[in-house]
Amino acid sequence: MNILFASTKEQPEFWFPLLQKALPQDRFFAWPDTNGGDIDVALVATHPGGMFSGLARLKLIQSLWMGVENIVGDPELPRGVPVARLIDPGMVAAMGETVIAQVLDWHRHFWCYRQFQHDRVWKRRRQYLASDRTIGLLGLGELGGSVAAKLRALEFNVAGWSRRPKKLEAVFCSTDLEQVVRRSDALVCLLPLTGKTQGIINSRMLSLMPKDGCVINVARGAHVVIPDLLAALDSGQLARAYLDVFETEPLPADSPLWSHPGVTVTPHIAALTEPRTSVGKIAQNIERLRRGEAPLNTVDFAAGY
Ligand code: NAP
């Protein structure tokens, strides 16, 4: 098969040796070399605009990322060609580590103690047990489900919101957003970005949270209404925000988020695609295509993710 690698963010030189080893009979091309349009599979992540128009033989679009809003939102997406999400075990593991680190930073007040040290202040804050806290997860999918299990292992209470009813062991699962938000001391966003989830963390939701909590957004920037978040931090309703993703990336130098004392900014690194753990998953879908089987983890266009 002829496989095109097309990404404005991922570097083909890191991927090609692993892909060629996993799929020795296939030929790989790096955009803009499209082999004259003779391409069976496109491997994409933030793909170049207009790239699909010349690929008439395309049989599969395999994302190199777990989030697919850029692909789903492309008006030139060829109809009838399946789009598969990447479920990368390395990325799932990394996301668990990031969310646990940020939950603990807030829960154990480390963010305060960093400031106290800076100010040379010797002061203790009240200690909470993990079992005193409820962590709310918006999204109980591949990432949310795994994060829920890790938080439970640390004895946090966990509440989770999903579109369809779910059952996860020892997790309060609900399709009622307000029910989840009202009980969440910390709110973690692990949703796909769709028309239904855009702006979901807004002043109304923040006002429902117990005071002194935190928001951790590791999904997409547009899930959070930033002026509402800053107002909640400034009023003391919210203690802290950990933001990994932004509507404009890189985050512009003049954004107030960089210097806000209540905000931790990271440069979209909560979970990076890990070629070593994801190439096997990509190869699995290409082998399925070769055998005439349906690819795994395809996007449900009606749901938008
Ligand atoms: P997933 O497996 O598709 O899970 C999405 C979850 O969100 C599901 O539980 C789904 O409900 C729920 N959901 C979707 N729309 C909803 C709605 N309208 N109402 C209620 N719940 C809704 O996705 P994932 O693999 O866990 O990834 C989630 C997102 O994380 C990705 O889309 C990506 O944007 C982001 N991400 C960020 C990074 C980073 O480094 N910052 C890395 C990887 C991924 P159902 O269970 O009912 O379907």
CSV table of C-alpha atoms and ligand atoms in Angstrom, one decimal:
chain,number,residue,atom,x,y,z
A,1,MET,CA,0.0,0.0,0.0
A,2,ASN,CA,1.0,3.6,-0.5
A,3,ILE,CA,1.0,5.5,2.7
A,4,LEU,CA,1.2,9.3,2.9
A,5,PHE,CA,2.4,11.1,6.1
A,6,ALA,CA,1.0,14.6,6.2
A,7,SER,CA,1.3,16.7,9.4
A,8,THR,CA,2.3,20.2,10.2
A,9,LYS,CA,3.2,19.1,13.8
A,10,GLU,CA,4.6,15.5,13.7
A,11,GLN,CA,8.0,14.9,12.1
A,12,PRO,CA,8.2,12.1,9.5
A,13,GLU,CA,11.8,11.4,10.3
A,14,PHE,CA,10.8,10.2,13.8
A,15,TRP,CA,8.1,8.0,12.4
A,16,PHE,CA,9.4,6.5,9.2
A,17,PRO,CA,12.0,4.0,10.6
A,18,LEU,CA,9.3,2.6,13.0
A,19,LEU,CA,6.6,2.5,10.3
A,20,GLN,CA,8.8,0.9,7.8
A,21,LYS,CA,9.8,-1.8,10.3
A,22,ALA,CA,6.2,-2.5,11.2
A,23,LEU,CA,4.9,-2.5,7.6
A,24,PRO,CA,7.9,-3.7,5.5
A,25,GLN,CA,5.8,-4.3,2.3
A,26,ASP,CA,4.3,-0.8,2.2
A,27,ARG,CA,5.7,2.4,0.6
A,28,PHE,CA,5.8,5.7,2.6
A,29,PHE,CA,5.6,9.2,1.3
A,30,ALA,CA,6.0,12.5,3.1
A,31,TRP,CA,3.7,15.4,2.1
A,32,PRO,CA,3.9,17.2,-0.3
A,33,ASP,CA,5.1,14.1,-2.2
A,34,THR,CA,1.7,12.3,-2.9
A,35,ASN,CA,3.0,9.7,-5.4
A,36,GLY,CA,1.0,11.5,-8.1
A,37,GLY,CA,-2.2,11.1,-6.0
A,38,ASP,CA,-1.8,7.3,-5.8
A,39,ILE,CA,-2.2,7.0,-2.0
A,40,ASP,CA,-4.2,4.4,-0.1
A,41,VAL,CA,-3.8,5.6,3.5
A,42,ALA,CA,-3.2,9.1,4.9
A,43,LEU,CA,-1.5,9.4,8.3
A,44,VAL,CA,-2.5,12.9,9.5
A,45,ALA,CA,-2.3,15.3,12.5
A,46,THR,CA,-3.1,18.9,11.9
A,47,HIS,CA,-2.8,18.2,8.2
A,48,PRO,CA,-1.9,20.7,5.5
A,49,GLY,CA,-5.0,22.5,4.0
A,50,GLY,CA,-6.3,21.2,0.7
A,51,MET,CA,-4.4,17.9,1.0
A,52,PHE,CA,-7.3,15.6,0.4
A,53,SER,CA,-8.5,17.1,-2.9
A,54,GLY,CA,-5.9,15.2,-5.0
A,55,LEU,CA,-6.2,11.8,-3.2
A,56,ALA,CA,-9.0,10.0,-5.2
A,57,ARG,CA,-7.9,6.4,-4.2
A,58,LEU,CA,-7.8,7.1,-0.5
A,59,LYS,CA,-9.3,4.2,1.6
A,60,LEU,CA,-8.4,5.2,5.2
A,61,ILE,CA,-7.5,8.4,7.0
A,62,GLN,CA,-5.6,7.4,10.2
A,63,SER,CA,-5.2,10.2,12.7
A,64,LEU,CA,-1.8,10.4,14.6
A,65,TRP,CA,-3.6,12.1,17.4
A,66,MET,CA,-6.5,11.1,19.7
A,67,GLY,CA,-8.3,14.4,19.0
A,68,VAL,CA,-9.8,14.6,15.5
A,69,GLU,CA,-11.6,17.9,15.4
A,70,ASN,CA,-9.3,19.3,12.7
A,71,ILE,CA,-10.0,16.3,10.4
A,72,VAL,CA,-13.8,16.2,11.1
A,73,GLY,CA,-14.0,20.0,10.5
A,74,ASP,CA,-12.2,19.9,7.1
A,75,PRO,CA,-14.8,20.8,4.5
A,76,GLU,CA,-12.7,18.9,1.9
A,77,LEU,CA,-12.8,15.7,3.8
A,78,PRO,CA,-13.6,12.9,1.2
A,79,ARG,CA,-17.0,11.4,1.8
A,80,GLY,CA,-17.2,7.8,2.6
A,81,VAL,CA,-13.5,7.4,3.6
A,82,PRO,CA,-13.3,6.2,7.2
A,83,VAL,CA,-11.4,8.3,9.7
A,84,ALA,CA,-9.7,6.4,12.5
A,85,ARG,CA,-8.6,7.9,15.8
A,86,LEU,CA,-5.3,6.8,17.3
A,87,ILE,CA,-5.6,5.1,20.7
A,88,ASP,CA,-2.0,5.2,21.8
A,89,PRO,CA,-1.2,3.4,25.1
A,90,GLY,CA,1.8,5.7,25.6
A,91,MET,CA,-0.4,8.7,25.3
A,92,VAL,CA,-3.0,7.3,27.7
A,93,ALA,CA,-0.3,6.6,30.3
A,94,ALA,CA,1.2,10.1,29.8
A,95,MET,CA,-2.3,11.7,30.3
A,96,GLY,CA,-2.8,9.8,33.5
A,97,GLU,CA,0.6,11.1,34.9
A,98,THR,CA,-0.2,14.7,33.9
A,99,VAL,CA,-3.7,14.7,35.5
A,100,ILE,CA,-2.5,13.0,38.7
A,101,ALA,CA,0.4,15.5,39.0
A,102,GLN,CA,-1.9,18.4,38.6
A,103,VAL,CA,-4.6,17.0,40.9
A,104,LEU,CA,-1.9,16.4,43.6
A,105,ASP,CA,-0.4,19.9,43.1
A,106,TRP,CA,-3.8,21.4,43.9
A,107,HIS,CA,-4.9,18.8,46.6
A,108,ARG,CA,-1.6,18.9,48.5
A,109,HIS,CA,-1.4,22.8,48.1
A,110,PHE,CA,2.0,22.6,46.5
A,111,TRP,CA,1.1,25.5,44.3
A,112,CYS,CA,0.7,27.6,47.5
A,113,TYR,CA,3.9,26.3,49.1
A,114,ARG,CA,5.9,27.4,46.0
A,115,GLN,CA,4.5,30.9,46.5
A,116,PHE,CA,5.2,30.7,50.3
A,117,GLN,CA,8.8,29.8,49.6
A,118,HIS,CA,9.1,32.6,47.1
A,119,ASP,CA,7.8,35.0,49.9
A,120,ARG,CA,9.9,33.3,52.6
A,121,VAL,CA,6.7,32.5,54.6
A,122,TRP,CA,6.5,29.5,56.9
A,123,LYS,CA,2.9,28.6,56.9
A,124,ARG,CA,0.8,25.4,56.8
A,125,ARG,CA,-2.5,24.9,55.1
A,126,ARG,CA,-5.2,22.5,56.2
A,127,GLN,CA,-4.6,18.9,55.1
A,128,TYR,CA,-7.3,17.0,53.2
A,129,LEU,CA,-7.4,13.3,52.6
A,130,ALA,CA,-7.9,12.1,49.0
A,131,SER,CA,-11.2,10.6,50.2
A,132,ASP,CA,-12.3,14.2,51.2
A,133,ARG,CA,-12.2,15.2,47.6
A,134,THR,CA,-14.2,14.5,44.5
A,135,ILE,CA,-12.6,14.8,41.1
A,136,GLY,CA,-15.0,15.4,38.3
A,137,LEU,CA,-14.1,14.1,34.9
A,138,LEU,CA,-15.8,15.6,31.8
A,139,GLY,CA,-15.4,12.7,29.4
A,140,LEU,CA,-15.1,9.0,30.4
A,141,GLY,CA,-13.6,7.7,27.2
A,142,GLU,CA,-10.2,6.2,26.5
A,143,LEU,CA,-8.5,8.9,28.6
A,144,GLY,CA,-11.2,9.7,31.1
A,145,GLY,CA,-11.7,6.0,31.9
A,146,SER,CA,-8.0,5.4,32.5
A,147,VAL,CA,-7.6,8.6,34.6
A,148,ALA,CA,-10.7,7.5,36.7
A,149,ALA,CA,-9.0,4.2,37.6
A,150,LYS,CA,-5.8,6.0,38.6
A,151,LEU,CA,-7.6,8.5,40.8
A,152,ARG,CA,-9.6,5.7,42.5
A,153,ALA,CA,-6.3,3.9,43.2
A,154,LEU,CA,-5.2,7.0,45.1
A,155,GLU,CA,-8.6,6.9,47.0
A,156,PHE,CA,-10.1,10.1,45.5
A,157,ASN,CA,-13.8,10.0,44.9
A,158,VAL,CA,-14.5,10.2,41.2
A,159,ALA,CA,-17.5,11.6,39.3
A,160,GLY,CA,-17.7,11.4,35.5
A,161,TRP,CA,-19.8,12.8,32.7
A,162,SER,CA,-20.4,11.1,29.4
A,163,ARG,CA,-22.8,11.4,26.5
A,164,ARG,CA,-24.1,7.9,26.8
A,165,PRO,CA,-24.8,6.2,30.2
A,166,LYS,CA,-21.7,4.4,31.6
A,167,LYS,CA,-20.8,2.1,34.4
A,168,LEU,CA,-17.3,2.2,35.9
A,169,GLU,CA,-16.4,0.5,39.1
A,170,ALA,CA,-16.6,2.8,42.1
A,171,VAL,CA,-17.2,5.9,39.9
A,172,PHE,CA,-20.3,8.1,40.1
A,173,CYS,CA,-21.2,8.2,36.3
A,174,SER,CA,-23.8,10.5,35.0
A,175,THR,CA,-25.0,12.0,31.7
A,176,ASP,CA,-26.2,15.0,33.7
A,177,LEU,CA,-23.5,17.7,33.6
A,178,GLU,CA,-24.7,19.7,36.5
A,179,GLN,CA,-24.9,16.7,38.8
A,180,VAL,CA,-21.3,16.0,38.1
A,181,VAL,CA,-20.1,19.6,38.3
A,182,ARG,CA,-21.9,20.3,41.6
A,183,ARG,CA,-20.0,17.6,43.4
A,184,SER,CA,-16.5,18.2,41.8
A,185,ASP,CA,-13.8,19.9,43.9
A,186,ALA,CA,-11.6,19.6,40.9
A,187,LEU,CA,-12.9,19.5,37.3
A,188,VAL,CA,-10.8,17.8,34.6
A,189,CYS,CA,-11.8,18.3,31.0
A,190,LEU,CA,-11.1,15.2,28.8
A,191,LEU,CA,-13.8,15.8,26.2
A,192,PRO,CA,-13.5,15.9,22.4
A,193,LEU,CA,-14.1,19.3,20.9
A,194,THR,CA,-17.5,19.3,19.2
A,195,GLY,CA,-20.3,21.8,18.8
A,196,LYS,CA,-21.8,20.4,22.0
A,197,THR,CA,-18.7,20.7,24.2
A,198,GLN,CA,-17.3,24.0,23.0
A,199,GLY,CA,-17.4,26.6,25.9
A,200,ILE,CA,-18.6,24.0,28.3
A,201,ILE,CA,-16.5,25.3,31.2
A,202,ASN,CA,-18.1,28.7,31.6
A,203,SER,CA,-19.3,31.1,34.4
A,204,ARG,CA,-22.4,29.0,35.1
A,205,MET,CA,-20.5,25.7,35.4
A,206,LEU,CA,-17.8,27.4,37.5
A,207,SER,CA,-20.4,28.9,39.9
A,208,LEU,CA,-21.8,25.4,40.6
A,209,MET,CA,-18.4,24.0,41.8
A,210,PRO,CA,-17.6,24.0,45.5
A,211,LYS,CA,-15.4,27.0,46.4
A,212,ASP,CA,-11.5,26.6,46.4
A,213,GLY,CA,-11.5,24.0,43.7
A,214,CYS,CA,-9.5,23.7,40.5
A,215,VAL,CA,-10.0,23.3,36.7
A,216,ILE,CA,-7.6,21.2,34.7
A,217,ASN,CA,-8.1,21.5,31.0
A,218,VAL,CA,-6.1,18.9,29.0
A,219,ALA,CA,-8.6,18.5,26.1
A,220,ARG,CA,-8.9,21.5,23.8
A,221,GLY,CA,-8.6,25.3,24.5
A,222,ALA,CA,-12.1,26.1,23.2
A,223,HIS,CA,-13.7,24.0,26.0
A,224,VAL,CA,-13.0,26.8,28.4
A,225,VAL,CA,-14.4,30.4,28.3
A,226,ILE,CA,-11.2,32.1,29.5
A,227,PRO,CA,-12.8,35.5,30.7
A,228,ASP,CA,-15.2,33.4,32.8
A,229,LEU,CA,-12.3,31.3,34.2
A,230,LEU,CA,-10.3,34.4,35.1
A,231,ALA,CA,-13.3,36.0,36.8
A,232,ALA,CA,-13.8,32.8,38.9
A,233,LEU,CA,-10.1,32.9,39.9
A,234,ASP,CA,-10.2,36.6,40.7
A,235,SER,CA,-13.3,36.3,42.8
A,236,GLY,CA,-11.8,33.4,44.8
A,237,GLN,CA,-14.5,30.9,43.6
A,238,LEU,CA,-11.8,28.9,42.0
A,239,ALA,CA,-8.3,28.4,43.6
A,240,ARG,CA,-6.4,27.3,40.6
A,241,ALA,CA,-6.4,26.5,36.9
A,242,TYR,CA,-4.1,24.1,35.0
A,243,LEU,CA,-4.3,24.8,31.3
A,244,ASP,CA,-2.4,22.8,28.7
A,245,VAL,CA,-4.4,23.7,25.6
A,246,PHE,CA,-5.5,27.1,24.2
A,247,GLU,CA,-7.7,28.4,21.3
A,248,THR,CA,-4.6,29.9,19.8
A,249,GLU,CA,-1.4,27.9,20.1
A,250,PRO,CA,1.3,28.9,20.8
A,251,LEU,CA,-0.4,31.0,23.5
A,252,PRO,CA,0.2,34.6,22.5
A,253,ALA,CA,2.8,36.5,24.5
A,254,ASP,CA,0.3,39.1,25.6
A,255,SER,CA,-2.2,36.6,27.0
A,256,PRO,CA,-3.1,37.4,30.7
A,257,LEU,CA,-2.9,33.6,31.4
A,258,TRP,CA,0.9,33.7,31.3
A,259,SER,CA,1.2,35.9,34.4
A,260,HIS,CA,-2.0,35.2,36.3
A,261,PRO,CA,-1.0,33.9,39.8
A,262,GLY,CA,-3.8,31.3,39.8
A,263,VAL,CA,-2.9,29.7,36.4
A,264,THR,CA,-0.4,27.1,35.4
A,265,VAL,CA,0.3,27.1,31.7
A,266,THR,CA,1.9,24.2,29.9
A,267,PRO,CA,2.5,24.1,26.1
A,268,HIS,CA,0.1,21.3,25.0
A,269,ILE,CA,2.2,18.5,26.4
A,270,ALA,CA,-0.3,16.7,28.7
A,271,ALA,CA,0.1,13.6,26.5
A,272,LEU,CA,2.2,13.6,23.3
A,273,THR,CA,1.7,10.9,20.7
A,274,GLU,CA,4.5,8.3,21.3
A,275,PRO,CA,5.6,6.7,18.1
A,276,ARG,CA,7.1,3.7,19.9
A,277,THR,CA,3.7,2.7,21.4
A,278,SER,CA,1.4,3.9,18.6
A,279,VAL,CA,3.0,2.4,15.5
A,280,GLY,CA,1.6,-1.0,16.4
A,281,LYS,CA,-1.9,0.4,16.5
A,282,ILE,CA,-1.5,2.1,13.2
A,283,ALA,CA,0.0,-1.1,11.6
A,284,GLN,CA,-3.0,-3.0,13.0
A,285,ASN,CA,-5.5,-0.8,11.2
A,286,ILE,CA,-3.5,-1.0,7.9
A,287,GLU,CA,-3.3,-4.8,8.2
A,288,ARG,CA,-7.1,-4.8,8.7
A,289,LEU,CA,-7.5,-2.7,5.6
A,290,ARG,CA,-5.3,-5.1,3.6
A,291,ARG,CA,-7.5,-8.1,4.8
A,292,GLY,CA,-10.7,-6.2,3.8
A,293,GLU,CA,-11.8,-5.7,7.4
A,294,ALA,CA,-13.2,-2.5,8.9
A,295,PRO,CA,-10.6,-0.3,10.7
A,296,LEU,CA,-10.8,0.1,14.5
A,297,ASN,CA,-11.7,3.3,16.4
A,298,THR,CA,-13.4,5.1,13.6
A,299,VAL,CA,-15.0,8.5,14.0
A,300,ASP,CA,-18.8,8.7,14.5
A,301,PHE,CA,-19.5,11.7,12.3
A,302,ALA,CA,-23.0,12.2,13.8
A,303,ALA,CA,-21.5,12.6,17.3
A,304,GLY,CA,-18.6,14.6,15.9
A,305,TYR,CA,-15.8,12.5,17.5
B,1,NAP,P1,-13.0,9.5,23.6
B,1,NAP,O1,-12.5,8.1,23.9
B,1,NAP,O2,-13.7,9.7,22.4
B,1,NAP,O3,-13.9,9.9,24.9
B,1,NAP,C1,-14.6,11.1,24.9
B,1,NAP,C2,-15.5,11.1,26.1
B,1,NAP,O4,-16.3,12.4,26.1
B,1,NAP,C3,-16.6,10.0,26.1
B,1,NAP,O5,-16.8,9.5,27.4
B,1,NAP,C4,-17.8,10.7,25.5
B,1,NAP,O6,-19.0,10.1,25.9
B,1,NAP,C5,-17.7,12.1,26.1
B,1,NAP,N1,-18.4,13.1,25.4
B,1,NAP,C6,-18.3,13.4,24.1
B,1,NAP,N2,-19.2,14.3,23.7
B,1,NAP,C7,-20.0,14.5,24.8
B,1,NAP,C8,-21.2,15.3,25.1
B,1,NAP,N3,-21.7,16.1,24.1
B,1,NAP,N4,-21.7,15.1,26.3
B,1,NAP,C9,-21.2,14.3,27.2
B,1,NAP,N5,-20.1,13.6,27.1
B,1,NAP,C10,-19.5,13.7,25.9
B,1,NAP,O7,-11.8,10.5,23.7
B,1,NAP,P2,-10.4,10.4,24.4
B,1,NAP,O8,-9.5,9.5,23.6
B,1,NAP,O9,-10.6,10.1,25.8
B,1,NAP,O10,-9.8,11.9,24.2
B,1,NAP,C11,-10.5,13.0,24.6
B,1,NAP,C12,-9.8,14.3,24.1
B,1,NAP,O11,-8.6,14.5,24.8
B,1,NAP,C13,-9.4,14.2,22.6
B,1,NAP,O12,-10.5,14.5,21.8
B,1,NAP,C14,-8.4,15.3,22.5
B,1,NAP,O13,-8.9,16.5,22.1
B,1,NAP,C15,-7.9,15.4,24.0
B,1,NAP,N6,-6.4,15.1,24.1
B,1,NAP,C16,-5.5,16.1,24.5
B,1,NAP,C17,-4.2,15.8,24.7
B,1,NAP,C18,-3.2,16.8,25.2
B,1,NAP,O14,-2.0,16.5,25.2
B,1,NAP,N7,-3.6,17.9,25.8
B,1,NAP,C19,-3.7,14.5,24.3
B,1,NAP,C20,-4.6,13.5,23.9
B,1,NAP,C21,-6.0,13.9,23.7
B,1,NAP,P3,-19.4,8.6,25.4
B,1,NAP,O15,-18.6,7.7,26.3
B,1,NAP,O16,-20.8,8.5,25.7
B,1,NAP,O17,-19.0,8.5,24.0
